[in-house]
Coordinates of C-alpha atoms in Angstrom, one line a residue:
X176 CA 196.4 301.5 272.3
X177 CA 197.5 301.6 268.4
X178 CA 198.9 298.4 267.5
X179 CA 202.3 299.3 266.6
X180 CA 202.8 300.6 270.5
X181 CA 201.3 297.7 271.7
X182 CA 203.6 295.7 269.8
X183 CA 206.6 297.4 271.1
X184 CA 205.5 297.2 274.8
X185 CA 204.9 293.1 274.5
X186 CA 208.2 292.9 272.8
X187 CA 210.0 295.1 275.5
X188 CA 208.3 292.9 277.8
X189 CA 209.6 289.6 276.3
X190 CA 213.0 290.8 276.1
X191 CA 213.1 291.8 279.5
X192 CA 211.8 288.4 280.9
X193 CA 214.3 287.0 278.5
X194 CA 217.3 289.0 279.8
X195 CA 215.9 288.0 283.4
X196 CA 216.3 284.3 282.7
X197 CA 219.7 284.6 281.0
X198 CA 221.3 286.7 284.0
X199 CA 219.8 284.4 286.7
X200 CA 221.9 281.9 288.2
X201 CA 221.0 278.0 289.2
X202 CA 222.0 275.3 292.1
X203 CA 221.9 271.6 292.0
X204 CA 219.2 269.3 293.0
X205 CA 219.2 265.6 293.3
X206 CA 222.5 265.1 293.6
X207 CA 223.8 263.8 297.2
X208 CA 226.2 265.8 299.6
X209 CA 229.5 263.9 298.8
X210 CA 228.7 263.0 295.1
X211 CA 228.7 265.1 291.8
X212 CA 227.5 266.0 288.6
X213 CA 229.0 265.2 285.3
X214 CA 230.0 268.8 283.6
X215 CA 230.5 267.3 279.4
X216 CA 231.7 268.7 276.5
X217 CA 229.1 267.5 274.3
X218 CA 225.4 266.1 275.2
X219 CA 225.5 262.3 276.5
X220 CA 226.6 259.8 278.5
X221 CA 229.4 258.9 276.8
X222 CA 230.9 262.5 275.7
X223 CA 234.2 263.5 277.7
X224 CA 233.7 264.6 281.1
X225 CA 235.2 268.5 281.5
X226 CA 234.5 268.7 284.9
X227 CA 233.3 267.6 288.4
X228 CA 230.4 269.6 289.9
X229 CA 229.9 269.3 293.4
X230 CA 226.4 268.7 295.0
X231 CA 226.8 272.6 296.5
X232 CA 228.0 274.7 293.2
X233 CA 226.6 277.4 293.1
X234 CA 226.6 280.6 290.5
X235 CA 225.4 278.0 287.4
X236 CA 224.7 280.0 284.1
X237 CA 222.4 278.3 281.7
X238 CA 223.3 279.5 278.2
X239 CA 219.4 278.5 276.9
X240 CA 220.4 275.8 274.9
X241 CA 219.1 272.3 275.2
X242 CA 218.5 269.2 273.9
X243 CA 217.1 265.8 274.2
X244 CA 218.7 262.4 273.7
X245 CA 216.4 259.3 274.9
X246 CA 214.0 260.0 277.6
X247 CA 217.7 262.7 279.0
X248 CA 217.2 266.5 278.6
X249 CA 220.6 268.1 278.6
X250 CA 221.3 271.8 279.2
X251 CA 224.7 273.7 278.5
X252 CA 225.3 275.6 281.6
X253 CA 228.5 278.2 282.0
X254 CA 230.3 276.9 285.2
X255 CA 233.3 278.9 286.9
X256 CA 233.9 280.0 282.8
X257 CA 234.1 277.2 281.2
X258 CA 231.0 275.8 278.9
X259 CA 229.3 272.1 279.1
X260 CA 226.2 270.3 279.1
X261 CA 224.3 268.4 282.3
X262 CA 220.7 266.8 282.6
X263 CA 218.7 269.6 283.1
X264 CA 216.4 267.5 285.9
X265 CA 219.7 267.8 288.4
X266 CA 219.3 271.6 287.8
X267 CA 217.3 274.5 290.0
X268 CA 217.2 278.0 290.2
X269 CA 218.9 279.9 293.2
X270 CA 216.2 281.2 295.5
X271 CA 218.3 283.9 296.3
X272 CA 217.1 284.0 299.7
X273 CA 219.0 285.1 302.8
X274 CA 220.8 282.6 304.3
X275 CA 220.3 283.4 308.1
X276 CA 217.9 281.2 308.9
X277 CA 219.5 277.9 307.6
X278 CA 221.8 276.0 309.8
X279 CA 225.5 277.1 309.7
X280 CA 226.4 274.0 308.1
X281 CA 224.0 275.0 305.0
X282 CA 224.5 278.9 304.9
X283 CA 227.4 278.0 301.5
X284 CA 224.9 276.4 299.4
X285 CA 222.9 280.1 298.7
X286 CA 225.5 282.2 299.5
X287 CA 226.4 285.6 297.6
X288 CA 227.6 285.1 294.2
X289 CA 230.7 286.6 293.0
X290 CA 232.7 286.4 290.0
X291 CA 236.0 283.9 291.7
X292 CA 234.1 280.9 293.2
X293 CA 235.4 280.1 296.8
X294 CA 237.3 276.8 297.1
X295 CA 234.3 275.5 298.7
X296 CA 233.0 275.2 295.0
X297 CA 235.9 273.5 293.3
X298 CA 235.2 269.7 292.4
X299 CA 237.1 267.4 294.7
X300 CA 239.7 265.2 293.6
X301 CA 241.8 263.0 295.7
X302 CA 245.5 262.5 294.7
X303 CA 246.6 259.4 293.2
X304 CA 249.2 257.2 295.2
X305 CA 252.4 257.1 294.8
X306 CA 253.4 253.8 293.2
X307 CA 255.5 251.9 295.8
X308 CA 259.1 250.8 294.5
X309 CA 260.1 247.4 293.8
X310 CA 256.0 246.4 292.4
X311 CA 255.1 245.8 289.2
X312 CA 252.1 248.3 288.0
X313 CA 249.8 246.9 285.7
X314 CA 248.8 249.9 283.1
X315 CA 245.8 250.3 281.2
X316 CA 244.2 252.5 279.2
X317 CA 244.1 254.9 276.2
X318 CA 244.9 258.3 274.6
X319 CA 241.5 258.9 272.9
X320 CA 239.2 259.4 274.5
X321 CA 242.0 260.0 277.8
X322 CA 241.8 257.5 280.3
X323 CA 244.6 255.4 282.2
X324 CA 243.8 253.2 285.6
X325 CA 246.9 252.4 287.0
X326 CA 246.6 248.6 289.3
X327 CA 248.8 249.2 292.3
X328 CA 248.9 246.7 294.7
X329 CA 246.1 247.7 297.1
X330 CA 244.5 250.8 295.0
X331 CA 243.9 251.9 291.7
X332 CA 244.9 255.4 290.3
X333 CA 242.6 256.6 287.5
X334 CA 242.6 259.1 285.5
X335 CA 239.6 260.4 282.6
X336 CA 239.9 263.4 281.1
X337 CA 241.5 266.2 283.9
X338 CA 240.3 264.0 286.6
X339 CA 242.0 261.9 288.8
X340 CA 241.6 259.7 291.9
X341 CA 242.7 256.8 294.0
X342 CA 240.5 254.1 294.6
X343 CA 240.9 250.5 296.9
X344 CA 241.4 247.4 295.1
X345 CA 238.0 245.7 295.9
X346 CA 238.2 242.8 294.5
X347 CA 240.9 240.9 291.8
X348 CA 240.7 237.9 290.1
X349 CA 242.9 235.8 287.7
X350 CA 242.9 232.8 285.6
X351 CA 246.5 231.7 284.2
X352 CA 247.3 229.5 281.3
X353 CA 250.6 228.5 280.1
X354 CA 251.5 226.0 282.9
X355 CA 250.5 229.2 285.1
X356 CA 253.3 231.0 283.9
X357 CA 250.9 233.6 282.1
X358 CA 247.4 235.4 283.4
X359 CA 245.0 234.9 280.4
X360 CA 242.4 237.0 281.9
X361 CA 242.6 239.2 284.5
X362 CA 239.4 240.9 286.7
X363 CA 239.7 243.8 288.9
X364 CA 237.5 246.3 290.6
X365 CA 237.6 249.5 292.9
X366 CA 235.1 252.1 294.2
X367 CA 235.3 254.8 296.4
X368 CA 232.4 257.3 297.1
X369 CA 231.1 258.4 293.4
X370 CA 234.3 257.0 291.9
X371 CA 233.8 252.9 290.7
X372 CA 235.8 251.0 288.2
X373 CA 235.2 247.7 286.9
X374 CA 238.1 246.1 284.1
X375 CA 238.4 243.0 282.3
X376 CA 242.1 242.3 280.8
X377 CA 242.5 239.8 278.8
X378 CA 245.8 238.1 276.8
X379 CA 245.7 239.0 273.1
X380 CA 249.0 238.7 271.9
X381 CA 249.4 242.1 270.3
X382 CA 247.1 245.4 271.0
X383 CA 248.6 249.1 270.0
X384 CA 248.7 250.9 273.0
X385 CA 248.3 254.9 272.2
X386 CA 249.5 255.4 275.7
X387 CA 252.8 253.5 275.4
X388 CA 253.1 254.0 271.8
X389 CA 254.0 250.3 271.2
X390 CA 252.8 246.6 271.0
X391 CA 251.8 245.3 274.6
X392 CA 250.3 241.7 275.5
X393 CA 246.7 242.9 276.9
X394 CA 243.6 243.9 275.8
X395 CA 241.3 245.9 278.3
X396 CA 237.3 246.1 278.5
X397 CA 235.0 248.0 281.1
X398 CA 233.3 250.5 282.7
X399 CA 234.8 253.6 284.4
X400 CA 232.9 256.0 286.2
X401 CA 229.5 254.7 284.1
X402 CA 231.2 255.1 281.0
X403 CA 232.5 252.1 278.6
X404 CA 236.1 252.2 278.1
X405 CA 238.6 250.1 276.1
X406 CA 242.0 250.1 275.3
X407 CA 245.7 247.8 275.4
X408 CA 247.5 247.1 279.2
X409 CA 250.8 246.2 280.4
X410 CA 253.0 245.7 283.1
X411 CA 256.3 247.6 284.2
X412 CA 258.3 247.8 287.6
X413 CA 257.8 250.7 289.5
X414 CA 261.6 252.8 290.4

């Protein structure tokens, strides 16, 4: 075969194996019925999380992109049209295999693809509560990067990014100084399912909240969802 032909056909065939693997479509793996995968806008831990995947997504593009940060390989994927990066170890391809011989139960996690996921596919989120009248809500968080946890009596709303959720108060703990008349540091902590925040709120004096767009009382320090968060807090009466 001259060598130019040859050239051609291996060529062909490369781009055709390439077109294969950009067309083909991936699940998740590793990732517990119940719990989900972190959808960000850039590479790492601590870039903003765009979205919520659940164990069962299916119809996952990977654009070919990837890169590694630490002992992490992250992947940008193309999920119900929107771009973002996940470890590539939670990823698999679809088998594409027919779906009759798993049990009922299981039959959504290959089923057909199409272009409008079902809602069986759409990250879950549960509704925060409604902040009973007549309490006072203790408010922290900040505008950049987004995230507010809002300490309601028995629960705390959060909020990161376009995600929100209500989670138990687990466990609260203050120290008061001032003749008591003045919590000087504040602990608090709520988990539900995947969903787990831990906060520290101390009294500075003066910290610039970007959410109220004024001088509060509190500073905040902890971990949300994994990630570290700061920020100011205060307190208002809920109407």
């Amino acid at each position: 075969m001259p060598r130019i032909i040859k050239a051609l056909v291996v060529s062909t065939l490369l781009w055709s194996t390439s077109a294969m693997a950009s067309t083909s479509t991936y699940i998740i793996k590793g990732v517990e019925a119940g719990d989900t995968l972190n959808m960000r806008q850039q590479p790492g831990t601590h870039q903003k999380v765009l979205a919520r995947l659940p164990a069962d997504a299916q119809g996952i593009q990977v654009t070919g992109k990837t890169t590694k940060i630490s002992s992490t390989t992250w992947a940008e994927i193309r999920y119900q049209n929107q771009l973002g990066w996940v470890s590539k170890r939670f990823l698999t391809p679809s088998t594409g295999k027919s779906t009759a011989s798993l049990p009922s139960k299981n039959k959504h996690l290959l089923a057909e693809q199409t272009d409008t996921p079902s809602k069986s596919t759409q990250p879950i989120t549960i509704a925060p509560k409604a902040k009973p009248v007549g309490s006072w809500i203790l408010e922290c968080g900040s505008a950049s990067p987004y995230w507010k946890a809002e300490v309601l009596p028995k629960s705390i709303n959060l909020y990161q990014g376009d995600y929100s959720t209500n989670v138990p108060l687990t466990f609260k703990n203050q120290l008061h100084g001032g003749n008591n008349q003045r919590a000087t540091s504040t602990v608090v902590v709520g988990d539900r399912g995947k969903d787990r925040v831990s906060l520290t709120i101390r009294y500075s004096g003066q910290c610039s909240s970007s959410l109220a767009k004024r001088r509060v009382s509190f500073r905040v320090s902890g971990k949300l969802n994994g990630e570290k968060v700061s920020g100011c807090c205060y307190s208002y009466p809920a109407r």
